[in-house]
Coordinates of C-alpha atoms in Angstrom, one line a residue:
X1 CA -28.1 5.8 -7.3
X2 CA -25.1 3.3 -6.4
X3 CA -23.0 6.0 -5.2
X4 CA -21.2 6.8 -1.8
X5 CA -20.1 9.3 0.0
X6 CA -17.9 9.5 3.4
X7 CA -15.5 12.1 5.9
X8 CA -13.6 10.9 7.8
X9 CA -11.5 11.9 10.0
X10 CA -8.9 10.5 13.2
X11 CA -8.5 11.0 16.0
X12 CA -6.7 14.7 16.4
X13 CA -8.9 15.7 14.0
X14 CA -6.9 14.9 10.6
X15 CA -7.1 13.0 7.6
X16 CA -4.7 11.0 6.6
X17 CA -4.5 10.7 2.8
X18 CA -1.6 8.4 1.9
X19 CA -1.5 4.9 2.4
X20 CA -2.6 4.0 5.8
X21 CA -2.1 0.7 7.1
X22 CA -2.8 -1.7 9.8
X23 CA -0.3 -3.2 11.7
X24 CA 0.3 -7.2 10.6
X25 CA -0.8 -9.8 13.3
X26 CA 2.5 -9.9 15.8
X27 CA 4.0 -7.7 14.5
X28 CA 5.2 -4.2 16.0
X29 CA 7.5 -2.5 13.1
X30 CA 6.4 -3.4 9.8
X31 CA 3.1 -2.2 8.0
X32 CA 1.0 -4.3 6.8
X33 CA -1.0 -4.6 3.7
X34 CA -4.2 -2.1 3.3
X35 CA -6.8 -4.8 5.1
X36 CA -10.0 -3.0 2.8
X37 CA -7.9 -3.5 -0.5
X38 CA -7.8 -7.1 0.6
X39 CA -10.8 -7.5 1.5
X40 CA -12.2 -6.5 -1.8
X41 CA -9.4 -8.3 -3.3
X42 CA -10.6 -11.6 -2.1
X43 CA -14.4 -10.6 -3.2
X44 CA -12.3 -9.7 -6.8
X45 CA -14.8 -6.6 -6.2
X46 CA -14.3 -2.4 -6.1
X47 CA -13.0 -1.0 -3.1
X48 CA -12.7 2.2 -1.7
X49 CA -9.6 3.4 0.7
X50 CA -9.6 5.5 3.2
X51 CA -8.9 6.4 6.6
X52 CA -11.6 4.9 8.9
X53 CA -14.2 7.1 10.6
X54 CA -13.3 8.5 14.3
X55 CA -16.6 10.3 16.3
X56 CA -15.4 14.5 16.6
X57 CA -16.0 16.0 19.8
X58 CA -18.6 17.8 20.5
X59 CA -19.3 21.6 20.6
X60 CA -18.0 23.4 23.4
X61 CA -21.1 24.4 26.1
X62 CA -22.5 27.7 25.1
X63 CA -20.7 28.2 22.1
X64 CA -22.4 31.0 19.7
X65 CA -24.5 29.7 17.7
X66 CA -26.3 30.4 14.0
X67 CA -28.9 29.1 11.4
X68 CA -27.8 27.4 8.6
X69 CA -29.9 26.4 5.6
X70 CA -29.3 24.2 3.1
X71 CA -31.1 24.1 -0.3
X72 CA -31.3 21.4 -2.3
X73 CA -32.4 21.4 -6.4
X74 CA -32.0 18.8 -9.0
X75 CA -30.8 19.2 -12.4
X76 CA -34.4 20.7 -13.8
X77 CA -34.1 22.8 -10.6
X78 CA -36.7 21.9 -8.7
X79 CA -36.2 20.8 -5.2
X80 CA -35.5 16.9 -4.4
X81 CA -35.4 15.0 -1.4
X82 CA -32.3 12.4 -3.2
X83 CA -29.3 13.8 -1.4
X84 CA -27.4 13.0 0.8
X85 CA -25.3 15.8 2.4
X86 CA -22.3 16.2 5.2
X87 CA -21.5 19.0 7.0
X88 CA -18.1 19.2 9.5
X89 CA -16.2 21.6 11.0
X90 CA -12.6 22.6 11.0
X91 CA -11.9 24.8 14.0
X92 CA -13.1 26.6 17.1
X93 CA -16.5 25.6 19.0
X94 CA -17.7 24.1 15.5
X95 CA -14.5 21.8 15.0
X96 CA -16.5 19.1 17.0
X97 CA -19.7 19.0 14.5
X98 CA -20.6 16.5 12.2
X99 CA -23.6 16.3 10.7
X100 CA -25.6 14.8 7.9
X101 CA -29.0 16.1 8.0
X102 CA -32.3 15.6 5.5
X103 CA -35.5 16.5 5.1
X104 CA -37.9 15.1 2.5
X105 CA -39.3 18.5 1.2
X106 CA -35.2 19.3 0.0
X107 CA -34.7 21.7 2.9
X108 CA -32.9 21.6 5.8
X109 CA -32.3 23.6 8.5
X110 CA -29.9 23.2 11.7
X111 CA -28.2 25.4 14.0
X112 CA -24.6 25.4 14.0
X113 CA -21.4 26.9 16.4
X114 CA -19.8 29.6 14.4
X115 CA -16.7 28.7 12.5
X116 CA -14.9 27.3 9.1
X117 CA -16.9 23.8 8.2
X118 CA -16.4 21.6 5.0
X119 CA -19.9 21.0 3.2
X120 CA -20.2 18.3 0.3
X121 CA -23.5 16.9 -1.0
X122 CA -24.4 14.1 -3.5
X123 CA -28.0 14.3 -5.4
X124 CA -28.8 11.6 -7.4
X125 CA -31.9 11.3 -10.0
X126 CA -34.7 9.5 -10.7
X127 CA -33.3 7.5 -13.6
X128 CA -30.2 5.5 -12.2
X129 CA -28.6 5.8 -15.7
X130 CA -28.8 9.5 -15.5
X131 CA -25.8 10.0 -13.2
X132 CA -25.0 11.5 -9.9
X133 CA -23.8 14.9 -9.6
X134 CA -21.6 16.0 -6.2
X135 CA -21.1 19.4 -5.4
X136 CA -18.6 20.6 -2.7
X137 CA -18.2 23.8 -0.3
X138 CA -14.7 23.2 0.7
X139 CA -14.8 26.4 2.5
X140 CA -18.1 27.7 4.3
X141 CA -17.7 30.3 7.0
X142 CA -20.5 30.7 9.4
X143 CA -20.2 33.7 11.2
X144 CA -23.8 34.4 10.9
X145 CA -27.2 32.8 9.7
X146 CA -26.6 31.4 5.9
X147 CA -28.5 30.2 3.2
X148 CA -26.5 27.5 0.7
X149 CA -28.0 26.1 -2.2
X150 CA -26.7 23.1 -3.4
X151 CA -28.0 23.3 -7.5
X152 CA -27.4 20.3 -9.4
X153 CA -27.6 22.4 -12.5
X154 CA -24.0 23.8 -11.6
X155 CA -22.4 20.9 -12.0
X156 CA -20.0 19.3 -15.1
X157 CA -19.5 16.3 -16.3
X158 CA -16.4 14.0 -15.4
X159 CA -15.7 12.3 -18.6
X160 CA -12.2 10.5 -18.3
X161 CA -12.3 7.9 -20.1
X162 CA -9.4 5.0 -21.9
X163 CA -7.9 4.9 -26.0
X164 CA -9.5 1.3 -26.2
X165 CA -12.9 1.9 -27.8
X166 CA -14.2 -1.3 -26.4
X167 CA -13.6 -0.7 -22.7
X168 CA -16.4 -0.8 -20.0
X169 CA -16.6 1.8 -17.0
X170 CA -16.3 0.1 -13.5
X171 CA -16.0 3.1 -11.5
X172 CA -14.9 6.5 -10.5
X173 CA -14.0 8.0 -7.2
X174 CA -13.8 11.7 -7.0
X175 CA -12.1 12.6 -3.6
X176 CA -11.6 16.4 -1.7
X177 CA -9.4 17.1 1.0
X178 CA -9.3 20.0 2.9
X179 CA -6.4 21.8 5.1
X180 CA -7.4 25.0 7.4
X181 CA -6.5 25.9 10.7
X182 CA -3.9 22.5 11.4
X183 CA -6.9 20.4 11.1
X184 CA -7.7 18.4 7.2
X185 CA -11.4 17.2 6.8
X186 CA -11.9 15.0 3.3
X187 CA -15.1 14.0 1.3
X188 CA -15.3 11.4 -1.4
X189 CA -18.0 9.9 -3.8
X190 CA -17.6 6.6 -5.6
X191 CA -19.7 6.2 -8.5
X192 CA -20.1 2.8 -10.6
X193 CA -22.4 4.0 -13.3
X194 CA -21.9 6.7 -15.8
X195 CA -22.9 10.2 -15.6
X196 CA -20.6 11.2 -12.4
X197 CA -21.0 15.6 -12.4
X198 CA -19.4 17.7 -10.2
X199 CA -18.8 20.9 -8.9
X200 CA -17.3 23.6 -6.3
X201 CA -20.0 25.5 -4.2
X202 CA -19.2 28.8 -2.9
X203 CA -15.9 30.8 -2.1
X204 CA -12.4 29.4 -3.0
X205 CA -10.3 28.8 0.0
X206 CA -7.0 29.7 1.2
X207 CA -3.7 29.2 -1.7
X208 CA -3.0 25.3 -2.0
X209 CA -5.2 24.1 0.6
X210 CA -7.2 21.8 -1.3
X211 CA -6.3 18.7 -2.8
X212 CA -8.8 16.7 -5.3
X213 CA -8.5 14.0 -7.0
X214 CA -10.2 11.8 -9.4
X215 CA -9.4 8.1 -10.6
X216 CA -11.6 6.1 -13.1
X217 CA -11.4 2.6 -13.6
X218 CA -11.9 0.5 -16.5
X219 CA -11.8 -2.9 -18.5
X220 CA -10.7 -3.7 -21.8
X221 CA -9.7 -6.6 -23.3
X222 CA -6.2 -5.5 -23.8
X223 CA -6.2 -4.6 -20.0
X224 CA -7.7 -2.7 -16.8
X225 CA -7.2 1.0 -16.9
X226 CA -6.7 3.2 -13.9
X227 CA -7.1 6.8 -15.0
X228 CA -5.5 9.1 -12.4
X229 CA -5.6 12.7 -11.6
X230 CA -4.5 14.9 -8.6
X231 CA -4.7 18.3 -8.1
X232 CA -4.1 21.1 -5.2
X233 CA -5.8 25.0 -5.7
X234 CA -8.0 26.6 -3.7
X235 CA -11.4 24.8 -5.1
X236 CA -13.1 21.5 -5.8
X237 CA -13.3 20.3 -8.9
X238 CA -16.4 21.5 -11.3
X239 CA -15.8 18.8 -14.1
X240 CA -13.2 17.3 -16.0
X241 CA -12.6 16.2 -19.2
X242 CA -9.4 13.7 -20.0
X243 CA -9.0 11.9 -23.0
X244 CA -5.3 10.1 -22.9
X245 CA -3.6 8.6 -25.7
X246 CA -2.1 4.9 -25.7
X247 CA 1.3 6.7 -25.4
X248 CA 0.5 8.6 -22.6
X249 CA -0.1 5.9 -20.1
X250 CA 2.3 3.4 -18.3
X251 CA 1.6 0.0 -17.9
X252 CA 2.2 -2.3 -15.3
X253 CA 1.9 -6.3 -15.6
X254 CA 2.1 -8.7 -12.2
X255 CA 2.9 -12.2 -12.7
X256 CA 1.8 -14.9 -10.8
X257 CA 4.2 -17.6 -10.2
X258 CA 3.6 -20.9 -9.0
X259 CA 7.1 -22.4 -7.2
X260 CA 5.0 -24.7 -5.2
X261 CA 2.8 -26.6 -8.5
X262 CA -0.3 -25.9 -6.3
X263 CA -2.2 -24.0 -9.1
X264 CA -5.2 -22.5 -8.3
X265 CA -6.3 -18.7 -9.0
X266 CA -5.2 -15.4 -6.9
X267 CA -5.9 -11.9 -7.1
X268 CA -4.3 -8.7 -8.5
X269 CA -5.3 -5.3 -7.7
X270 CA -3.6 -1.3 -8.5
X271 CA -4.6 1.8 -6.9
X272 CA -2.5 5.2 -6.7
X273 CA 0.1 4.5 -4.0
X274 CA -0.7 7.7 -2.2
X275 CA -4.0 9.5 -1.5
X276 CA -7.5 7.8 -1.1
X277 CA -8.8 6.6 -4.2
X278 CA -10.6 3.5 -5.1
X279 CA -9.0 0.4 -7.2
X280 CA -9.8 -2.5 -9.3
X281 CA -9.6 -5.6 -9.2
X282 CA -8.7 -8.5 -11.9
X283 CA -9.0 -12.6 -10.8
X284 CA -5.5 -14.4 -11.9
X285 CA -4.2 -18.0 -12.3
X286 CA -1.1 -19.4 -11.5
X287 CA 1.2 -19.2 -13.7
X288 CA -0.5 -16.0 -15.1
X289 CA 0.1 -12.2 -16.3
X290 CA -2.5 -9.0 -15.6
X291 CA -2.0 -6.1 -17.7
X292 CA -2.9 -2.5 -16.5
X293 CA -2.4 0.8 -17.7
X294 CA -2.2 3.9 -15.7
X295 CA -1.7 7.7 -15.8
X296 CA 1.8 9.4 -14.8
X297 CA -0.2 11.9 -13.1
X298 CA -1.3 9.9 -10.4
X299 CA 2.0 9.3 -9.2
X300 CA 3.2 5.7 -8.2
X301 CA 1.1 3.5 -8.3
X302 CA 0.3 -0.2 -6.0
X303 CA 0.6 -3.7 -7.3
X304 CA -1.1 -6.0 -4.9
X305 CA -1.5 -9.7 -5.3
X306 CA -3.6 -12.6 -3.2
X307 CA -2.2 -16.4 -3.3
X308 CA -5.0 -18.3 -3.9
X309 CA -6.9 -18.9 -0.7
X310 CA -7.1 -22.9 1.0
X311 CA -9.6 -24.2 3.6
X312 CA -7.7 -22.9 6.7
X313 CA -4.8 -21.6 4.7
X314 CA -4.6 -17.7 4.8
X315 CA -3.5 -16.9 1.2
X316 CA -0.5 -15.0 1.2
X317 CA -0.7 -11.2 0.4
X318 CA 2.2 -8.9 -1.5
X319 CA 2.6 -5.1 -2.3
X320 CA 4.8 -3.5 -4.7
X321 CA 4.9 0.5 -5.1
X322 CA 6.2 1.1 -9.0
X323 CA 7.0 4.6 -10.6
X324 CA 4.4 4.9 -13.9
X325 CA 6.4 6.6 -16.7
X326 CA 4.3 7.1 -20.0
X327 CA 5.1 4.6 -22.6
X328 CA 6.9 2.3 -20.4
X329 CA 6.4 -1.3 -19.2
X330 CA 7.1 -2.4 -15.5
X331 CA 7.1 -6.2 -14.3
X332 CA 6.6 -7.6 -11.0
X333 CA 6.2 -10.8 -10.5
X334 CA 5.2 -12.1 -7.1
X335 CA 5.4 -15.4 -4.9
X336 CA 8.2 -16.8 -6.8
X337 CA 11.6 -18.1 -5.7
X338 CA 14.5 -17.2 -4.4
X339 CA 13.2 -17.0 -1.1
X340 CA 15.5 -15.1 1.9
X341 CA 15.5 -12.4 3.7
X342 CA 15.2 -8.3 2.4
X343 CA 14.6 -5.3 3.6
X344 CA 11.2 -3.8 3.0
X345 CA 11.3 -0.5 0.7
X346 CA 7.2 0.4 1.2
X347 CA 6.9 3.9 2.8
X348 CA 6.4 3.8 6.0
X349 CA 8.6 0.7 7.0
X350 CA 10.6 0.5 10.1
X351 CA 14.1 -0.6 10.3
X352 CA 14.7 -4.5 10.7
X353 CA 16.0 -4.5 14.1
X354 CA 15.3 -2.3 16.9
X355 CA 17.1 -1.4 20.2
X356 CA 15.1 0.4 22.7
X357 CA 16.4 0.5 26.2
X358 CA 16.9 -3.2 27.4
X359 CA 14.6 -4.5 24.5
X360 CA 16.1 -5.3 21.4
X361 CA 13.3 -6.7 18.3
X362 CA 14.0 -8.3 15.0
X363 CA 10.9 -7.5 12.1
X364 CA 12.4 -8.8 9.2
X365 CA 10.7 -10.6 6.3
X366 CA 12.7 -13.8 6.2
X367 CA 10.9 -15.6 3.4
X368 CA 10.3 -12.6 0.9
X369 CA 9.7 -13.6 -2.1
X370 CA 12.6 -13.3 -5.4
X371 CA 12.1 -10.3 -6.0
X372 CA 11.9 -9.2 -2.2
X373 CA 8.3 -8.3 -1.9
X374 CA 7.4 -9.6 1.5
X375 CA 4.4 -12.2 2.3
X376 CA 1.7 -11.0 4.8
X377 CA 1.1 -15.0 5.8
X378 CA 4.3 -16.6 5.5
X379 CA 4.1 -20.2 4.6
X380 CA 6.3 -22.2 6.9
X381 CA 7.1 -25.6 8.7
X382 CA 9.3 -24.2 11.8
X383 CA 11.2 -20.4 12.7
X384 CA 13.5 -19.9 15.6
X385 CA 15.4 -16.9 16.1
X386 CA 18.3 -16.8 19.3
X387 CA 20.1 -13.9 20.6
X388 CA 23.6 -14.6 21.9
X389 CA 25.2 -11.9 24.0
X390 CA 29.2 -12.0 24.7
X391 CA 28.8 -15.9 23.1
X392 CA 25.9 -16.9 25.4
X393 CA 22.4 -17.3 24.6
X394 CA 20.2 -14.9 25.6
X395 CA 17.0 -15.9 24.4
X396 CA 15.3 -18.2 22.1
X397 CA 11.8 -17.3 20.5
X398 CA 10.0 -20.1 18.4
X399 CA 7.0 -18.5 15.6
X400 CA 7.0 -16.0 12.7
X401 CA 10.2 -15.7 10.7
X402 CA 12.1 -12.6 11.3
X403 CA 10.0 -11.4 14.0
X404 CA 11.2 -12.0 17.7
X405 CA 12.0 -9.5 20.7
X406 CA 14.2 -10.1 23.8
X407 CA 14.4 -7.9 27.0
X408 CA 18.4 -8.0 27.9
X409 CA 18.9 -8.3 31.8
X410 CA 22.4 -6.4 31.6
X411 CA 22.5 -3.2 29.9
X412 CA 26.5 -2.8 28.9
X413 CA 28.1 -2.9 25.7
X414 CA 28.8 -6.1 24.1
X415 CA 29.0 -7.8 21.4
X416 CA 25.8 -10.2 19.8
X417 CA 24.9 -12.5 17.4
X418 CA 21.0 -12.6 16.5
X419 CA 20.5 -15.8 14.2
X420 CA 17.3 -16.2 12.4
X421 CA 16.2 -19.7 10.7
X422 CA 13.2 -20.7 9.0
X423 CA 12.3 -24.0 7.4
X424 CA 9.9 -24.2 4.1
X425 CA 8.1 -26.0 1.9
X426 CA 8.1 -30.5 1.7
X427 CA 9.6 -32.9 -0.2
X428 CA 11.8 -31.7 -3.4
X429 CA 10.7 -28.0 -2.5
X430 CA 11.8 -27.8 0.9
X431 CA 14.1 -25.3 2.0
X432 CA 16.0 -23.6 4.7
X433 CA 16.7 -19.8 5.2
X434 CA 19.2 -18.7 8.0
X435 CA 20.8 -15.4 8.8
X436 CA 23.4 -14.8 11.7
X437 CA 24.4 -11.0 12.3
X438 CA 26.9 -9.8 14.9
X439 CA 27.2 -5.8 16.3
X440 CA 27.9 -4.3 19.2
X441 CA 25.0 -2.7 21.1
X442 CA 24.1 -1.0 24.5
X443 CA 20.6 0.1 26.2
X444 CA 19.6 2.9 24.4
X445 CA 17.3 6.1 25.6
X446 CA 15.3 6.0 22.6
X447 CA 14.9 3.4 19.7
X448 CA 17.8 3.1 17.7
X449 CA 18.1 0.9 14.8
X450 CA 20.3 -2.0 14.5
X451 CA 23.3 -2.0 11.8
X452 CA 20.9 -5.5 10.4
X453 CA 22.0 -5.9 6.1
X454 CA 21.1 -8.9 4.1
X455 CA 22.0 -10.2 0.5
X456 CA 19.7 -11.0 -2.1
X457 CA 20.1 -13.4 -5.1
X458 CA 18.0 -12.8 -7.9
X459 CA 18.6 -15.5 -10.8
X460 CA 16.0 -14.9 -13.8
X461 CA 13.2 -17.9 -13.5
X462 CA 10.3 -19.6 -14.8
X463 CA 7.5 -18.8 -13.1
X464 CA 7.5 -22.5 -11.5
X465 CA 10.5 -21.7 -9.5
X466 CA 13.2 -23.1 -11.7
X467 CA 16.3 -22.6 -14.3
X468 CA 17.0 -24.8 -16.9
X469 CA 19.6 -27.9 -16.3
X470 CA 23.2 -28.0 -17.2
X471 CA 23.7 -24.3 -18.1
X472 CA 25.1 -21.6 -17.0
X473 CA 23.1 -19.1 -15.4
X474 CA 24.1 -15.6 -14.0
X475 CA 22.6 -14.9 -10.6
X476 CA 22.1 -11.4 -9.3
X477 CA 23.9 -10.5 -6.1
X478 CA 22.5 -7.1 -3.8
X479 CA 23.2 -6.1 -0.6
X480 CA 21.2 -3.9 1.5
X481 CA 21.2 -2.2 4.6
X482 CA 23.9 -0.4 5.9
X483 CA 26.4 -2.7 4.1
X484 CA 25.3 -1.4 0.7
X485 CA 27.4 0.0 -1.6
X486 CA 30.5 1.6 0.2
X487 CA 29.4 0.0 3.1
X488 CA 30.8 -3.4 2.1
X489 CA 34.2 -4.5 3.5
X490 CA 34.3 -8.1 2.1
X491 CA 31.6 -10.2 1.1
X492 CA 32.3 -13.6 0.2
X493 CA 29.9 -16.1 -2.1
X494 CA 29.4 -20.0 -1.8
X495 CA 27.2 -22.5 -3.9
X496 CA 26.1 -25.9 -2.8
X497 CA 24.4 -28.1 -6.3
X498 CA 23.7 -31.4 -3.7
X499 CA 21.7 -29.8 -1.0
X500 CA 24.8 -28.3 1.3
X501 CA 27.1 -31.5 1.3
X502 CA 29.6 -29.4 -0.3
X503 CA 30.5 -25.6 -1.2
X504 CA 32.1 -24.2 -4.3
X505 CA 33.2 -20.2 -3.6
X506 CA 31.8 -18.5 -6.1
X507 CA 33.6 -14.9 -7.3
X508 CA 31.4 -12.0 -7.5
X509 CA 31.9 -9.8 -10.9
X510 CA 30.1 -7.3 -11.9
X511 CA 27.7 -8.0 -9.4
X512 CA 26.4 -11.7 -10.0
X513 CA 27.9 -14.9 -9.7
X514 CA 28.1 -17.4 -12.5
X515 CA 26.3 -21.2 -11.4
X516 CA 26.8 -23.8 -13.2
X517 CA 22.8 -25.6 -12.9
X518 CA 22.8 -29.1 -12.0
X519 CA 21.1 -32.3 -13.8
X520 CA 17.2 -31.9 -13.7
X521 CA 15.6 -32.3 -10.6
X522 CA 18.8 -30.7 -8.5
X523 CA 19.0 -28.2 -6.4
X524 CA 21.2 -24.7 -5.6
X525 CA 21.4 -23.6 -2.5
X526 CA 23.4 -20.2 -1.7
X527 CA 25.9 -18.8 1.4
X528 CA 27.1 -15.1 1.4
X529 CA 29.9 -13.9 4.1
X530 CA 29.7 -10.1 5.0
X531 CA 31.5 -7.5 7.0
X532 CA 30.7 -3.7 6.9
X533 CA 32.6 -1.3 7.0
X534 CA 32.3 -1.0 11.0
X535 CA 32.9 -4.2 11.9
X536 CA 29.3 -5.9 11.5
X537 CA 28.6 -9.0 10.3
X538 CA 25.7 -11.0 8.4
X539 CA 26.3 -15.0 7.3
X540 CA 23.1 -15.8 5.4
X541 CA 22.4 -19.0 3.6
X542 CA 19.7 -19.8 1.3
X543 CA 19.3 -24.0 1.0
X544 CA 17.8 -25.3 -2.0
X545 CA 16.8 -21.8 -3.2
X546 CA 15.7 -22.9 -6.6
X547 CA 15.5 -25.8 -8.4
X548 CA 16.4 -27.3 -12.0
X549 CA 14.2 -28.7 -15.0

């Protein structure tokens, strides 16, 4: 039986079911990448997501206490001792219970606290080809002594499966989460054979207070399939049956470029953006393309792509969230030029700069990649970032890009100026990234975010990092932050073609700027010139931001 099943729950006694994350190494603001879909990325394995397992407290002294027993039969329905079953509580003296008990003879009995608990239970059969059926209770009330049998035969299949005849299973995860009394308690079983059965045990619970979910992977040779559904009632699923069409799916490609020439072959990976679920995993070469298709229903869904790894190199990590619309193609391409500074859009994210009282921190991805997905292990040579306060320096720190935090001895008004420079890359790819903002700030009572914008360029490349030479070519100009938009007050363009010896303005229409590319072999380097609508500034330049072939 390769199956698994888990609850967990945190600390307060709740599940979280979206993306969790781990904070990045240094970093206080911005989330970092899932660190188990990397992991598995790296193996180019399955993995499973969710929230990692916190012990419950334990039963309050003297609480009232009754029998429960719990009966185990397989699908000829005789009694089995291949289970494995949970038991947890939601509230009162049983909220601190967890148990998972077994006995060989298919019987179990233990004495429990009265109270609401959660209940889910995997049997698996002799013949590993036969399947795994899991059967959920997401509401069992003790309030006296109880008998529960958990029947195999009650379950139906979960037969989800992709239009492409010649695709293989690689797994399923069917996932339960529970709300009741302010506290949510979640069960999940992962299956990577066929023959995954399920079923809900017992009483439905309370109007919308369950959530379950099941998502099927698969591989084709046309692409890797993610079959997603969610659903929220007042029971666990007992089957399901979901046959889409080609039409009905989106799909979703992630390029691999290869700016540097380093070659070498990454990882891709997609899983639903929110809830637990499992994903898949796909290896993929520089310069390459991975093709998946997913179901609408699921929701958005998230790109995630792995650098090739070096001896003592951390390969670099990326995460894109993308809206899956049936019969639509979505692009991302990762790792690619122009690299500069953006502002991440991931749920979750914290602004890019931070006063709180007499600290004021900068989290800002310096080096995202062109189209502003930002790198978990930014590859650099040298970063400083200074704060000047009333035109004198402050502070210097020297490490990541974008990240830095300075504790201001005078707490008044006044005007600064927090420049952030980074130097990348060798030789003909080398490149320099600086940004200089100016605001007014004061100590603060609570954390207050800084009025920090940034401007991106987004010229069309090849997947090596360059445009062709002697043509024109239209470059993309954004701004975001609090300068977006009607926020803008000026903003004023430059373009250097020999490296920053000289500048040529460059007019901004329509929302691009027209560069003329150099001979083959040159370079284009970029300077924008903001003001906001309140006074704020940002003077950004991007040196040799792409090159020319």
């Amino acid at each position: 039986m390769n199956t698994n099943t888990s609850q967990k729950t945190d600390g307060d006694g709740t599940t979280d079911g979206t993306a969790d994350r781990a904070t990045a190494t240094g970093s206080r603001i911005r989330p970092a990448l899932r660190p188990l879909v990397l992991a598995a990325a790296l193996a180019a394995t399955a993995f499973t997501f969710t929230a990692p397992p916190t012990a419950l407290a334990a039963p309050a002294p003297g609480s009232e206490q009754v029998t429960l027993t719990i009966r185990h039969l397989d699908r000829a329905g005789a009694a089995t001792s291949a289970y494995t079953t949970h038991v947890t509580g939601f509230s009162g003296p049983g909220a601190g219970v967890e148990e998972k008990p077994h006995d060989d003879s298919g019987t179990v009995t233990l004495r429990l606290p009265k109270g609401r608990y959660l209940l889910d239970s995997t049997l698996g059969t002799e013949d590993e080809a036969s399947g795994t059926d899991w059967i959920v209770q997401p509401r069992l009330d003790l309030d006296r002594d109880t008998t529960v049998t958990v029947d195999a035969r009650t379950t139906a299949p979960v037969d989800v499966r992709p239009p492409e005849g010649g695709a293989r299973p690689r797994h399923t995860l069917s996932y339960v989460e529970v709300s009741h009394d302010g506290a949510v308690r979640s069960a999940n079983v992962v299956s990577s054979g066929p023959g995954l059965r399920v079923a809900h045990l017992g009483p439905a619970a309370e109007p919308g207070s369950v959530t379950a979910s099941v998502d099927s992977y698969w591989s084709g040779a046309a692409a890797d399939y993610g079959l997603g559904y969610r659903f929220t009632s007042d029971r666990a699923l007992t089957g399901l049956v979901r046959r889409p069409a080609a039409a009905d799916l989106a799909t979703l490609k992630v390029r691999a470029a290869d700016r540097d020439g380093a070659g070498g072959t990454g990882v891709a990976a997609f899983l639903p953006a929110e809830g637990t679920s499992a994903g898949l995993t796909t290896p993929l070469a520089r310069t390459g393309t991975a093709t998946f298709r997913v179901t609408p229903e699921r929701g958005r869904w998230a790109l995630l792509y792995s650098t090739p790894g070096a001896p003592g190199v951390m390969p670099n990590r990326y995460e894109a969230h993308v809206a899956a619309r049936a019969g639509t193609t979505t692009t991302r391409t990762f790792d690619n030029a122009v690299l500069g500074p953006a502002l991440d859009p991931l749920p979750g994210t914290g602004p890019a700069g931070v006063r709180d009282g007499d600290r004021l921190s900068l989290d800002l991805p310096l080096l995202a990649d062109g189209e502003g997905h930002a790198p978990s292990e930014p590859s650099f040579r040298s970063a400083t970032t200074t704060l000047h306060r009333d035109g004198v320096l402050a502070g210097t720190h020297r490490g990541a890009p974008g990240r830095a935090s300075f504790t201001l001895a005078d707490a008044d008004r006044a005007r600064y100026r927090l420049t952030a420079t980074a130097l990348h890359g060798t030789g003909t790819r080398a490149g320099r990234v600086s940004a200089s903002w100016t605001f007014d700030s004061a100590a603060t009572t609570r954390p207050a975010a800084l009025p920090l914008s940034v401007v991106r360029f987004t010229p069309r490349l090849a997947l090596d990092g360059t445009a062709p030479a002697g043509t024109d070519l239209r470059v993309p100009v954004t701004v975001q932050g609090p300068a977006a938009g009607p926020g803008t007050r000026a903003l004023r363009v430059t373009v250097s073609t020999d490296g920053g010896a000289t500048w040529t303005p460059a007019p901004v229409t329509g929302g691009a700027v027209t560069v003329r590319n150099p001979a083959p072999g040159g370079t284009v380097s970029f300077r924008a010139a903001l003001t906001d609508t309140e006074g704020n500034t940002l003077d950004q330049t991007l040196g040799n931001a792409y090159r020319t072939r």
